[in-house]
Short mmCIF file of C-alpha atoms in Angstrom, two decimals:
data_model
loop_
_atom_site.label_atom_id
_atom_site.label_comp_id
_atom_site.label_asym_id
_atom_site.label_seq_id
_atom_site.Cartn_x
_atom_site.Cartn_y
_atom_site.Cartn_z
CA MET A 905 -11.30 -28.19 -19.31
CA LYS A 906 -14.91 -29.32 -18.80
CA LYS A 907 -13.93 -31.30 -15.70
CA LEU A 908 -12.08 -28.27 -14.36
CA LEU A 909 -15.25 -26.20 -14.65
CA ILE A 910 -17.23 -28.88 -12.79
CA ILE A 911 -14.68 -28.86 -9.98
CA VAL A 912 -14.78 -25.07 -9.88
CA ALA A 913 -18.57 -25.15 -9.68
CA VAL A 914 -18.51 -27.51 -6.71
CA LEU A 915 -15.82 -25.62 -4.85
CA LEU A 916 -17.42 -22.24 -5.43
CA VAL A 917 -20.37 -23.37 -3.34
CA PHE A 918 -18.04 -22.93 -0.38
CA VAL A 919 -16.97 -19.40 -1.33
CA ALA A 920 -20.32 -17.91 -2.28
CA ASP A 921 -20.72 -16.26 1.11
CA GLY A 922 -17.13 -15.21 1.67
CA LEU A 923 -13.71 -14.64 0.22
CA ILE A 924 -11.84 -17.73 1.42
CA ALA A 925 -12.15 -21.18 -0.11
CA ARG A 926 -10.86 -23.18 2.81
CA PRO A 927 -11.60 -22.92 6.54
CA VAL A 928 -8.19 -21.47 7.38
CA GLN A 929 -8.13 -20.01 10.87
CA GLU A 930 -6.69 -16.53 11.29
CA ASP A 931 -6.30 -14.93 14.70
CA ASP A 932 -4.97 -11.53 13.68
CA PHE A 933 -1.34 -12.48 14.16
CA PRO A 934 1.00 -9.65 13.15
CA PHE A 935 3.21 -11.88 11.03
CA PRO A 936 2.45 -15.25 9.40
CA LYS A 937 2.98 -18.32 11.51
CA GLN A 938 5.31 -20.91 10.03
CA SER A 939 4.73 -24.65 10.06
CA THR A 940 7.56 -26.91 11.13
CA PRO A 941 9.84 -27.64 8.17
CA ILE A 942 10.47 -31.25 7.20
CA GLN A 943 13.55 -32.67 8.90
CA GLU A 944 15.96 -34.36 6.51
CA ASP A 945 16.76 -37.10 9.04
CA SER A 946 13.15 -37.90 10.02
CA GLU A 947 12.94 -41.35 8.45
CA GLU A 948 9.67 -42.16 10.19
CA ALA A 949 8.02 -39.03 8.80
CA LEU A 950 9.31 -39.80 5.32
CA ASN A 951 7.99 -43.36 5.40
CA ASN A 952 4.54 -42.23 6.51
CA MET A 953 3.99 -39.51 3.92
CA ALA A 954 1.36 -39.80 1.24
CA GLU A 955 3.12 -40.20 -2.07
CA ALA A 956 0.66 -39.75 -4.89
CA ARG A 957 3.52 -37.87 -6.55
CA PRO A 958 7.25 -38.34 -6.04
CA MET A 959 8.47 -36.61 -2.92
CA PRO A 960 10.57 -33.46 -3.30
CA LEU A 961 14.27 -34.16 -3.73
CA THR A 962 15.10 -31.06 -1.73
CA ARG A 963 13.11 -29.12 0.82
CA ASP A 964 14.72 -25.75 0.43
CA SER A 965 13.84 -25.22 -3.25
CA LEU A 966 10.37 -24.60 -4.67
CA THR A 967 9.44 -24.89 -8.34
CA VAL A 968 6.39 -22.96 -9.60
CA THR A 969 4.84 -22.91 -13.07
CA PHE A 970 3.47 -19.77 -14.73
CA SER A 971 2.00 -19.39 -18.20
CA THR A 972 4.51 -18.31 -20.80
CA GLY A 973 4.96 -14.62 -21.47
CA ALA A 974 7.48 -11.82 -21.35
CA VAL A 975 8.47 -10.69 -17.84
CA GLU A 976 9.37 -7.06 -17.16
CA LEU A 977 11.79 -6.89 -14.22
CA ASP A 978 11.60 -3.09 -14.06
CA PHE A 979 8.59 -3.01 -11.76
CA ARG A 980 7.76 0.56 -12.83
CA LYS A 981 6.78 -0.78 -16.26
CA ALA A 982 5.28 -4.13 -15.20
CA TYR A 983 1.60 -4.86 -15.74
CA TYR A 984 0.74 -8.55 -15.26
CA SER A 985 -0.33 -10.40 -12.11
CA SER A 986 2.40 -13.02 -12.64
CA GLU A 987 4.99 -10.24 -12.46
CA ALA A 988 3.45 -9.02 -9.19
CA GLN A 989 3.97 -12.53 -7.77
CA ILE A 990 7.61 -12.58 -8.86
CA PHE A 991 8.17 -9.16 -7.31
CA THR A 992 7.17 -10.51 -3.88
CA GLY A 993 10.51 -12.28 -4.01
CA LEU A 994 12.69 -9.62 -5.60
CA TYR A 995 11.49 -6.37 -4.06
CA GLU A 996 10.03 -4.96 -0.89
CA GLY A 997 8.46 -1.60 -0.12
CA LEU A 998 7.41 0.23 3.01
CA PHE A 999 4.66 -2.35 3.54
CA SER A 1000 4.08 -5.83 2.21
CA TYR A 1001 1.03 -8.09 1.88
CA HIS A 1002 0.03 -10.34 4.74
CA PRO A 1003 -0.20 -13.74 2.99
CA PHE A 1004 -3.64 -14.56 4.41
CA THR A 1005 -5.53 -11.30 4.93
CA MET A 1006 -3.69 -9.20 2.31
CA LYS A 1007 -3.62 -6.42 4.90
CA PRO A 1008 -0.46 -4.27 5.00
CA VAL A 1009 2.40 -5.62 7.11
CA PRO A 1010 5.27 -3.25 8.04
CA ALA A 1011 8.25 -4.05 5.82
CA LEU A 1012 10.93 -1.38 5.21
CA ALA A 1013 8.91 1.11 7.24
CA SER A 1014 9.83 0.33 10.81
CA ARG A 1015 7.21 2.88 11.87
CA TYR A 1016 5.44 5.99 10.62
CA GLU A 1017 4.08 9.25 11.99
CA LEU A 1018 0.82 10.84 10.86
CA SER A 1019 0.16 14.59 11.02
CA GLN A 1020 -2.85 15.97 12.85
CA ASP A 1021 -4.70 16.66 9.61
CA LYS A 1022 -3.90 13.06 8.49
CA ARG A 1023 -2.39 14.24 5.20
CA GLN A 1024 1.32 14.00 5.95
CA TRP A 1025 2.89 10.59 6.46
CA THR A 1026 6.48 10.37 7.72
CA PHE A 1027 8.11 6.97 7.30
CA ILE A 1028 11.17 5.86 9.25
CA ILE A 1029 13.16 3.37 7.16
CA ARG A 1030 14.04 0.13 8.92
CA GLU A 1031 17.57 -0.01 10.26
CA GLY A 1032 19.54 -2.73 8.52
CA ALA A 1033 17.51 -2.63 5.30
CA LYS A 1034 19.88 -3.30 2.40
CA PHE A 1035 19.95 -3.91 -1.31
CA SER A 1036 21.25 -7.23 -2.59
CA ASN A 1037 24.71 -5.70 -3.16
CA GLY A 1038 24.94 -4.64 0.49
CA ASP A 1039 24.18 -0.93 0.04
CA PRO A 1040 21.71 0.49 2.57
CA VAL A 1041 18.15 1.30 1.50
CA ARG A 1042 17.56 5.00 2.16
CA ALA A 1043 14.55 7.28 2.12
CA GLU A 1044 16.10 8.87 -0.98
CA ASP A 1045 15.81 5.55 -2.82
CA PHE A 1046 12.04 5.61 -2.35
CA ARG A 1047 11.71 9.27 -3.31
CA ASP A 1048 13.85 8.92 -6.44
CA ALA A 1049 12.12 5.71 -7.52
CA TRP A 1050 8.64 7.19 -7.17
CA LEU A 1051 9.52 10.40 -9.01
CA SER A 1052 11.20 8.42 -11.80
CA LEU A 1053 8.06 6.31 -12.21
CA LEU A 1054 5.96 9.46 -12.51
CA SER A 1055 8.31 10.60 -15.29
CA LEU A 1056 7.83 7.44 -17.37
CA PRO A 1057 5.12 7.65 -20.03
CA ASP A 1058 4.74 3.85 -20.09
CA ALA A 1059 4.32 3.26 -16.35
CA PRO A 1060 0.90 1.55 -16.22
CA TYR A 1061 0.26 2.18 -12.52
CA SER A 1062 1.43 5.78 -12.29
CA SER A 1063 -2.12 6.97 -11.60
CA LEU A 1064 -1.97 5.18 -8.24
CA PHE A 1065 0.28 8.05 -7.16
CA ASP A 1066 -2.44 10.64 -7.84
CA ILE A 1067 -3.36 10.40 -4.19
CA ILE A 1068 -0.11 12.29 -3.45
CA GLU A 1069 -0.07 16.08 -3.59
CA GLY A 1070 1.09 17.34 -7.00
CA ALA A 1071 1.76 13.84 -8.41
CA ARG A 1072 -1.02 13.94 -10.99
CA ASP A 1073 -0.03 17.37 -12.30
CA PHE A 1074 3.59 16.25 -12.60
CA ARG A 1075 2.95 12.98 -14.41
CA VAL A 1076 0.60 14.55 -16.98
CA GLY A 1077 2.97 17.47 -17.59
CA ARG A 1078 1.00 20.29 -16.00
CA ILE A 1079 4.07 21.06 -13.88
CA ALA A 1080 7.56 20.56 -15.29
CA THR A 1081 9.54 19.73 -12.15
CA PRO A 1082 8.81 17.57 -9.09
CA ASP A 1083 9.51 20.43 -6.68
CA ASN A 1084 5.82 20.69 -5.77
CA VAL A 1085 5.18 16.96 -5.55
CA GLY A 1086 4.52 15.80 -2.00
CA ILE A 1087 7.42 13.32 -1.87
CA ARG A 1088 10.53 14.52 -0.05
CA VAL A 1089 13.24 13.46 2.39
CA ALA A 1090 13.82 15.18 5.73
CA ASP A 1091 16.33 14.05 8.35
CA GLY A 1092 16.67 10.67 6.67
CA LYS A 1093 12.91 10.09 6.71
CA LEU A 1094 10.52 9.79 3.79
CA VAL A 1095 7.81 12.46 4.04
CA VAL A 1096 4.72 12.01 1.85
CA THR A 1097 1.93 14.60 1.68
CA LEU A 1098 -1.45 13.49 0.36
CA ASN A 1099 -4.18 15.55 -1.25
CA ALA A 1100 -6.56 14.46 1.47
CA PRO A 1101 -6.64 11.97 4.36
CA ALA A 1102 -6.53 8.36 3.17
CA ALA A 1103 -6.53 5.67 5.81
CA PHE A 1104 -6.05 3.01 3.12
CA PHE A 1105 -2.69 4.47 2.03
CA PRO A 1106 -0.61 1.66 3.67
CA SER A 1107 -2.62 -0.88 1.64
CA MET A 1108 -1.68 0.96 -1.55
CA LEU A 1109 1.98 0.96 -0.51
CA CYS A 1110 2.03 -2.84 -0.70
CA HIS A 1111 1.82 -2.53 -4.49
CA HIS A 1112 5.12 -3.06 -6.31
CA SER A 1113 4.99 0.40 -7.92
CA PHE A 1114 5.92 1.89 -4.54
CA ASN A 1115 9.19 -0.06 -4.13
CA PRO A 1116 12.60 1.63 -3.84
CA ILE A 1117 15.23 1.46 -6.58
CA HIS A 1118 19.01 1.29 -6.20
CA PRO A 1119 20.60 4.53 -7.55
CA SER A 1120 22.58 2.60 -10.18
CA MET A 1121 19.33 1.29 -11.67
CA LEU A 1122 18.02 4.79 -12.36
CA VAL A 1123 20.62 5.66 -15.01
CA ASP A 1124 19.56 5.54 -18.65
CA ASP A 1125 21.61 2.44 -19.50
CA ALA A 1126 20.75 0.44 -16.38
CA ASP A 1127 20.75 -3.35 -16.92
CA TRP A 1128 17.31 -4.47 -15.78
CA SER A 1129 17.98 -8.00 -17.00
CA CYS A 1130 19.93 -8.45 -13.76
CA PRO A 1131 18.67 -5.79 -11.35
CA ILE A 1132 19.97 -4.93 -7.90
CA THR A 1133 17.01 -5.74 -5.69
CA ASN A 1134 16.09 -5.54 -2.02
CA GLY A 1135 13.62 -8.37 -1.39
CA PRO A 1136 14.01 -11.73 0.33
CA PHE A 1137 15.42 -13.18 -2.91
CA SER A 1138 17.68 -11.94 -5.66
CA LEU A 1139 17.88 -12.92 -9.32
CA LYS A 1140 20.30 -15.76 -10.02
CA GLU A 1141 19.53 -16.34 -13.70
CA LYS A 1142 16.78 -15.79 -16.24
CA ASP A 1143 15.92 -16.96 -19.74
CA ASP A 1144 12.77 -17.35 -21.82
CA LYS A 1145 11.87 -20.62 -20.09
CA SER A 1146 12.60 -19.92 -16.43
CA ILE A 1147 13.64 -17.52 -13.69
CA ASN A 1148 15.78 -18.70 -10.79
CA LEU A 1149 15.72 -16.77 -7.53
CA ILE A 1150 18.18 -17.30 -4.69
CA LYS A 1151 17.87 -16.25 -1.06
CA ASN A 1152 19.22 -12.74 -0.55
CA ASP A 1153 21.65 -12.92 2.37
CA GLN A 1154 21.54 -9.11 2.64
CA TYR A 1155 17.80 -9.09 3.35
CA TRP A 1156 16.96 -7.58 6.74
CA ASP A 1157 14.75 -10.54 7.75
CA VAL A 1158 16.74 -13.31 6.08
CA GLU A 1159 16.51 -15.60 9.10
CA ASN A 1160 12.77 -15.98 8.51
CA VAL A 1161 13.17 -16.88 4.81
CA LYS A 1162 12.98 -20.68 4.70
CA LEU A 1163 13.56 -21.39 1.01
CA ASN A 1164 17.03 -21.09 -0.52
CA THR A 1165 15.83 -21.03 -4.11
CA VAL A 1166 12.62 -20.44 -6.06
CA ILE A 1167 12.48 -21.72 -9.63
CA ILE A 1168 9.77 -20.29 -11.87
CA LYS A 1169 9.13 -22.26 -15.06
CA PHE A 1170 7.15 -20.75 -17.93
CA ILE A 1171 5.02 -23.41 -19.60
CA GLU A 1172 3.45 -23.40 -23.04
CA ASP A 1173 0.20 -25.16 -22.06
CA GLY A 1174 -1.62 -27.00 -19.31
CA ASP A 1175 -0.30 -30.39 -20.37
CA GLU A 1176 3.28 -29.27 -19.77
CA ALA A 1177 2.32 -28.00 -16.30
CA SER A 1178 0.64 -31.32 -15.45
CA ILE A 1179 3.76 -33.25 -16.44
CA LEU A 1180 5.85 -31.13 -14.07
CA TRP A 1181 3.30 -31.67 -11.27
CA ASN A 1182 3.02 -35.43 -11.84
CA SER A 1183 6.79 -35.85 -11.89
CA GLY A 1184 7.09 -33.99 -8.59
CA GLU A 1185 9.31 -31.31 -10.08
CA ALA A 1186 6.72 -28.53 -9.68
CA ARG A 1187 4.99 -28.19 -6.30
CA TRP A 1188 2.75 -25.27 -7.28
CA LEU A 1189 0.92 -24.67 -10.59
CA ALA A 1190 -0.10 -21.02 -10.89
CA GLY A 1191 -0.76 -20.67 -14.62
CA ASP A 1192 -2.35 -22.90 -17.25
CA MET A 1193 -3.15 -26.43 -16.11
CA ASN A 1194 -4.91 -29.54 -17.39
CA ILE A 1195 -6.92 -31.11 -14.57
CA ASP A 1196 -7.60 -34.26 -16.62
CA THR A 1197 -3.93 -35.26 -16.72
CA LEU A 1198 -3.09 -34.69 -13.03
CA SER A 1199 -2.15 -37.88 -11.20
CA ASP A 1200 -2.95 -36.19 -7.86
CA ARG A 1201 -5.87 -33.76 -7.73
CA SER A 1202 -5.80 -33.17 -3.98
CA GLY A 1203 -3.96 -29.89 -4.58
CA ILE A 1204 -6.80 -28.20 -6.50
CA THR A 1205 -7.47 -24.93 -4.69
CA VAL A 1206 -10.22 -22.56 -5.80
CA ASN A 1207 -11.20 -19.38 -4.00
CA ALA A 1208 -13.15 -16.23 -4.70
CA MET A 1209 -10.94 -13.39 -5.81
CA PHE A 1210 -11.21 -9.60 -5.95
CA ALA A 1211 -11.36 -9.77 -9.73
CA THR A 1212 -13.86 -9.12 -12.49
CA HIS A 1213 -14.01 -10.03 -16.16
CA TYR A 1214 -15.71 -7.30 -18.17
CA TYR A 1215 -16.10 -5.75 -21.62
CA PHE A 1216 -15.84 -2.02 -22.15
CA ILE A 1217 -17.00 0.48 -24.74
CA ARG A 1218 -14.40 3.09 -25.61
CA SER A 1219 -15.50 6.68 -25.20
CA LYS A 1220 -12.71 8.41 -27.09
CA ASN A 1221 -14.43 9.00 -30.43
CA LYS A 1222 -17.88 10.11 -31.53
CA PRO A 1223 -20.57 8.85 -31.32
CA TRP A 1224 -19.43 6.41 -28.62
CA ASN A 1225 -18.57 9.29 -26.27
CA ASP A 1226 -22.33 9.94 -25.92
CA TYR A 1227 -23.44 7.80 -22.99
CA ARG A 1228 -26.93 7.51 -24.48
CA VAL A 1229 -25.43 5.52 -27.36
CA ARG A 1230 -23.51 3.32 -24.91
CA GLN A 1231 -26.66 2.85 -22.81
CA ALA A 1232 -28.52 1.74 -25.94
CA LEU A 1233 -25.81 -0.82 -26.71
CA SER A 1234 -26.01 -2.17 -23.16
CA LEU A 1235 -29.82 -2.36 -23.12
CA ALA A 1236 -29.84 -4.29 -26.40
CA LEU A 1237 -27.71 -7.11 -24.98
CA PRO A 1238 -29.27 -10.45 -23.89
CA TRP A 1239 -27.66 -10.41 -20.46
CA LYS A 1240 -29.16 -13.68 -19.22
CA GLU A 1241 -27.82 -15.49 -22.25
CA ILE A 1242 -24.43 -13.76 -22.09
CA ARG A 1243 -23.95 -14.80 -18.44
CA SER A 1244 -25.57 -18.21 -18.87
CA GLY A 1245 -23.41 -21.04 -17.54
CA LEU A 1246 -21.05 -18.73 -15.64
CA TYR A 1247 -20.51 -19.77 -12.04
CA MET A 1248 -20.03 -16.26 -10.68
CA PRO A 1249 -21.98 -13.94 -13.02
CA ALA A 1250 -21.31 -10.27 -12.37
CA THR A 1251 -23.70 -7.37 -12.74
CA THR A 1252 -21.31 -4.89 -11.09
CA LEU A 1253 -17.68 -4.01 -11.61
CA ILE A 1254 -16.61 -4.49 -7.99
CA TYR A 1255 -16.93 -7.85 -6.27
CA PRO A 1256 -19.48 -7.45 -3.42
CA ILE A 1257 -17.03 -7.27 -0.53
CA PRO A 1258 -18.35 -7.01 3.05
CA ASP A 1259 -19.70 -3.57 4.09
CA TYR A 1260 -19.54 -2.16 0.54
CA PRO A 1261 -22.96 -0.69 -0.37
CA GLU A 1262 -25.17 -2.75 -2.64
CA ILE A 1263 -25.78 -0.97 -5.94
CA ALA A 1264 -27.89 -1.50 -9.05
CA GLY A 1265 -25.90 -3.44 -11.60
CA ILE A 1266 -26.29 -4.03 -15.34
CA ASP A 1267 -28.76 -6.80 -16.12
CA GLU A 1268 -31.63 -5.12 -17.97
CA THR A 1269 -32.49 -5.97 -21.57
CA ASP A 1270 -34.93 -3.48 -23.16
CA MET A 1271 -34.70 -3.20 -26.95
CA GLN A 1272 -37.49 -0.61 -27.15
CA LYS A 1273 -35.71 1.70 -24.72
CA ALA A 1274 -32.47 1.14 -26.62
CA VAL A 1275 -34.14 2.24 -29.86
CA GLU A 1276 -35.49 5.36 -28.13
CA LEU A 1277 -32.06 6.28 -26.76
CA LEU A 1278 -30.43 5.98 -30.19
CA ALA A 1279 -33.10 8.21 -31.70
CA GLU A 1280 -32.62 10.72 -28.87
CA ALA A 1281 -28.89 10.74 -29.59
CA GLY A 1282 -29.56 11.48 -33.29
CA PHE A 1283 -29.33 7.96 -34.75
CA PRO A 1284 -32.87 6.71 -35.37
CA LYS A 1285 -32.80 2.93 -35.94
CA GLY A 1286 -29.01 3.21 -35.95
CA VAL A 1287 -28.88 5.26 -39.17
CA GLY A 1288 -25.62 7.17 -39.33
CA LEU A 1289 -23.72 5.05 -36.83
CA PRO A 1290 -20.32 3.79 -38.02
CA GLU A 1291 -19.32 0.14 -37.81
CA LEU A 1292 -17.86 -0.81 -34.44
CA THR A 1293 -15.13 -3.38 -33.86
CA ILE A 1294 -15.24 -5.89 -31.02
CA LYS A 1295 -11.71 -6.99 -30.19
CA ILE A 1296 -11.39 -10.42 -28.51
CA THR A 1297 -8.88 -13.16 -27.70
CA PRO A 1298 -8.93 -16.52 -29.53
CA SER A 1299 -11.17 -18.42 -27.10
CA ALA A 1300 -14.52 -20.16 -27.48
CA GLU A 1301 -16.07 -18.17 -24.62
CA ALA A 1302 -14.94 -14.81 -26.02
CA ASP A 1303 -16.25 -15.83 -29.44
CA ARG A 1304 -19.62 -16.81 -27.91
CA ILE A 1305 -20.07 -13.51 -26.08
CA ALA A 1306 -18.83 -11.37 -28.97
CA ASN A 1307 -21.25 -13.04 -31.40
CA LEU A 1308 -24.15 -12.43 -29.02
CA MET A 1309 -23.12 -8.79 -28.84
CA ALA A 1310 -22.70 -8.38 -32.59
CA THR A 1311 -26.05 -10.08 -33.33
CA SER A 1312 -27.91 -7.94 -30.78
CA TRP A 1313 -26.37 -4.72 -32.03
CA PHE A 1314 -27.09 -5.61 -35.66
CA ALA A 1315 -30.76 -6.02 -34.64
CA LEU A 1316 -30.57 -2.54 -33.11
CA GLY A 1317 -29.23 -1.16 -36.39
CA VAL A 1318 -25.59 -0.93 -35.28
CA PRO A 1319 -23.10 -2.66 -37.62
CA ALA A 1320 -20.43 -4.64 -35.76
CA LYS A 1321 -17.49 -6.87 -36.65
CA ILE A 1322 -15.28 -9.13 -34.53
CA GLU A 1323 -11.49 -9.01 -34.59
CA VAL A 1324 -9.48 -11.81 -32.96
CA VAL A 1325 -6.05 -10.91 -31.55
CA PRO A 1326 -3.56 -13.54 -30.26
CA TYR A 1327 -3.20 -13.69 -26.48
CA LEU A 1328 0.41 -12.54 -26.56
CA PHE A 1329 -0.49 -9.24 -28.26
CA TYR A 1330 -3.98 -8.65 -26.93
CA ASN A 1331 -3.30 -6.38 -23.95
CA ALA A 1332 -0.94 -4.20 -25.97
CA SER A 1333 -3.55 -3.96 -28.73
CA LEU A 1334 -6.04 -2.46 -26.27
CA LYS A 1335 -3.88 0.68 -26.25
CA GLU A 1336 -4.51 1.15 -29.99
CA ASP A 1337 -7.20 3.38 -31.47
CA ASN A 1338 -8.67 0.90 -33.94
CA TYR A 1339 -11.59 -0.65 -32.06
CA GLU A 1340 -14.62 0.26 -29.97
CA VAL A 1341 -15.23 -2.72 -27.67
CA GLY A 1342 -12.61 -4.75 -25.78
CA SER A 1343 -12.42 -6.97 -22.74
CA THR A 1344 -10.14 -7.66 -19.82
CA THR A 1345 -9.98 -9.31 -16.42
CA TRP A 1346 -8.87 -6.98 -13.66
CA ILE A 1347 -7.53 -8.19 -10.29
CA GLY A 1348 -7.52 -5.60 -7.53
CA ASP A 1349 -4.08 -4.41 -6.48
CA PHE A 1350 -5.29 -4.00 -2.91
CA ALA A 1351 -8.57 -4.87 -1.21
CA ASP A 1352 -10.34 -1.56 -1.71
CA PRO A 1353 -12.88 -0.42 -4.36
CA TYR A 1354 -10.57 2.44 -5.35
CA THR A 1355 -8.23 0.00 -7.07
CA PHE A 1356 -10.99 -0.58 -9.68
CA LEU A 1357 -12.45 2.91 -9.84
CA GLN A 1358 -9.21 4.87 -10.28
CA MET A 1359 -8.69 3.10 -13.62
CA TRP A 1360 -11.55 5.08 -15.20
CA GLN A 1361 -10.15 8.53 -14.49
CA THR A 1362 -9.54 10.64 -17.57
CA ASP A 1363 -5.74 10.60 -17.51
CA SER A 1364 -5.17 7.18 -15.93
CA ASN A 1365 -2.68 5.03 -17.85
CA LEU A 1366 -5.02 2.11 -17.18
CA ASN A 1367 -8.01 3.81 -18.81
CA ASP A 1368 -8.15 1.74 -22.02
CA ALA A 1369 -11.82 2.73 -22.37
CA CYS A 1370 -10.76 6.41 -22.62
CA TYR A 1371 -13.60 7.20 -20.24
CA SER A 1372 -13.93 10.90 -19.38
CA ASP A 1373 -16.73 12.12 -17.13
CA THR A 1374 -16.59 15.16 -14.87
CA ASP A 1375 -19.46 13.83 -12.72
CA TYR A 1376 -17.47 10.66 -12.11
CA GLU A 1377 -14.25 12.56 -11.39
CA ASP A 1378 -16.08 14.79 -8.91
CA LEU A 1379 -17.28 11.75 -6.96
CA LEU A 1380 -13.82 10.21 -6.84
CA ASN A 1381 -12.33 13.51 -5.70
CA LYS A 1382 -15.03 13.82 -3.06
CA SER A 1383 -14.22 10.33 -1.75
CA MET A 1384 -10.61 11.41 -1.16
CA THR A 1385 -11.77 13.79 1.57
CA GLN A 1386 -13.86 11.13 3.35
CA GLU A 1387 -13.23 8.08 5.49
CA ASP A 1388 -14.86 4.76 6.38
CA GLU A 1389 -18.57 4.27 5.51
CA GLU A 1390 -19.01 7.76 4.10
CA ARG A 1391 -16.13 7.20 1.66
CA TRP A 1392 -17.48 3.83 0.53
CA GLU A 1393 -20.92 5.33 -0.05
CA THR A 1394 -19.38 7.89 -2.39
CA LEU A 1395 -17.30 5.25 -4.18
CA ALA A 1396 -20.46 3.18 -4.64
CA GLN A 1397 -22.16 6.20 -6.20
CA ALA A 1398 -19.20 6.54 -8.59
CA GLU A 1399 -19.42 2.88 -9.56
CA GLU A 1400 -23.18 3.14 -10.12
CA LEU A 1401 -22.65 6.15 -12.38
CA LEU A 1402 -19.97 4.29 -14.32
CA LEU A 1403 -22.31 1.33 -14.82
CA ASN A 1404 -25.31 3.50 -15.68
CA ARG A 1405 -23.35 5.32 -18.38
CA ALA A 1406 -22.37 1.94 -19.81
CA SER A 1407 -18.68 2.27 -20.37
CA VAL A 1408 -18.13 -0.99 -18.50
CA LEU A 1409 -20.11 -4.18 -19.16
CA PRO A 1410 -19.48 -6.69 -16.33
CA ILE A 1411 -19.53 -10.39 -17.23
CA SER A 1412 -18.29 -12.48 -14.30
CA TYR A 1413 -16.32 -12.46 -11.08
CA GLN A 1414 -13.20 -14.55 -11.46
CA PRO A 1415 -12.05 -17.28 -9.06
CA ALA A 1416 -8.40 -18.00 -8.37
CA ILE A 1417 -7.38 -21.53 -9.34
CA ASN A 1418 -4.09 -23.00 -8.13
CA ILE A 1419 -2.67 -26.50 -7.79
CA ILE A 1420 -0.73 -26.76 -4.53
CA ASP A 1421 -0.74 -29.04 -1.49
CA THR A 1422 -1.12 -26.57 1.36
CA GLU A 1423 -0.28 -29.29 3.85
CA GLU A 1424 3.05 -29.69 2.09
CA ILE A 1425 3.76 -26.01 1.44
CA ALA A 1426 3.38 -23.88 4.56
CA GLY A 1427 2.68 -20.15 4.40
CA TRP A 1428 0.49 -20.38 1.28
CA PHE A 1429 -3.14 -19.32 1.81
CA PRO A 1430 -6.04 -18.72 -0.59
CA ASN A 1431 -6.64 -14.98 -0.59
CA VAL A 1432 -8.61 -12.30 -2.41
CA LEU A 1433 -5.73 -10.98 -4.52
CA ASP A 1434 -4.16 -14.37 -5.35
CA ILE A 1435 -0.76 -13.05 -4.28
CA HIS A 1436 1.41 -15.38 -2.20
CA PRO A 1437 4.63 -13.74 -0.95
CA PHE A 1438 7.57 -16.09 -1.48
CA LYS A 1439 9.09 -14.93 1.81
CA TYR A 1440 6.62 -16.97 3.85
CA LEU A 1441 6.67 -20.23 1.88
CA SER A 1442 8.39 -23.35 3.19
CA PHE A 1443 8.04 -27.12 3.14
CA ALA A 1444 6.01 -28.52 6.04
CA ILE A 1445 5.61 -32.04 7.33
CA LEU A 1446 3.19 -33.85 5.05
CA LYS A 1447 0.12 -35.74 6.21
CA PRO A 1448 0.63 -39.47 6.86
CA LEU A 1449 -0.99 -42.13 4.72
CA PRO A 1450 -4.55 -43.05 5.73
CA ASN A 1451 -4.77 -45.57 8.58
CA VAL A 1452 -1.05 -45.32 9.28
CA ALA A 1453 -0.30 -44.48 12.91
CA ARG A 1454 2.92 -43.06 14.22
CA LYS A 1455 4.77 -45.14 16.80
#
């Protein structure tokens, strides 16, 4: 692990000023360019290939490793980034991610029309779009899927739909029926009415929550262990150890899908992943990995990602709902020591993407001011404050940070204890009401600040901090009526308010780390969301051995 961190440190030098780790050239092509696949009968090419690992036995099947964990195939209920990667194979919405830029690429929307006030979007569904069983994908399948998601209490991303007229009121129960929700079908087209203009709407539609669902999968007893899907691949088989995907011959763009199968193996630890890489069975490691045991390290790929690791202070219960108390807790922390040794320390919630306004982050330590704020809030020297619980995962780094927090808060007069929760149960435990401080790493769902800021709305399903602030809500609502620089200025103000009122405590920006030979696997690019659509992946001709010339 130590060697991995050294490698990350070296490679991050190349991403400090941008979002891409490698000098990949991109010339604004509308669809990804494909490298030439390896020819089975090219003996010369085979003889000249570098073979630090055994060569692939087949060039139409890709094996990927992910860390072990339960996979939810009902994308309405899914939460993890690994599930989002799997869904790039199984499902497809109106738009999909460009594998390099992460910009929206037209998928099942062959085109769209925008009203003069820029609030109404009319999508024409692509002719020939089908589900894996051969049934056509209709506008109704989008409408029904979206409304069903809004009806589910355990849909983690339902607040993404709040941008649509009436969606928020429907999902929180303020209106009983979806009649007034701005999602309808007219003349075979999907018509979506937004609360306000939102030029970034197509980027949101790349997210898996906006996919269509086959009508048979919307019944109460639907079998989601083997769903009817509509993506470039369909599910062949699944168990606790692996998921096998097979090319979907009903897919509208099947001729551009190069792989016949994708095998996803769930590994228990990094050593198991390294064994699969060294043996040549796995050609891409996307989960845990052990750098020390890799026979070939040329595939190490590290790039900056639109992701932040942070702690948060829950605002649900008194006295933690008083931002003066939270400010005191933040000011008491030794921020330099907490972020010491981190290669991408974060003082803000949102990674500093180009053109986003620079804001004041959290990096001030001022114990005297913290004492004054507690006294102002009615807790002089911490007297009267209840014990707070810091909930962490079983890792050395989490233990280090939590102990620094607990020690600092004890010095402030705030009693604190640390509770360790196993990885497998940690995220679910953050929904419980038995702690005050938790942590998470959030990867943006699309390359826009809103993907981070919408989580902190009062009734967002992603609001584990239970943050509720009318000033903050007003700024987010104001941003929905704006565009371009003006909108980003308002979002920056909202982020600055969120940081100032100390519900979120940023720790570090997170890099994406993958093991993959991008000269062997074409169509895979480092990108800001660390999502790599399976549709575009294929085997390419490998580089020849050094000093070996072709005849």
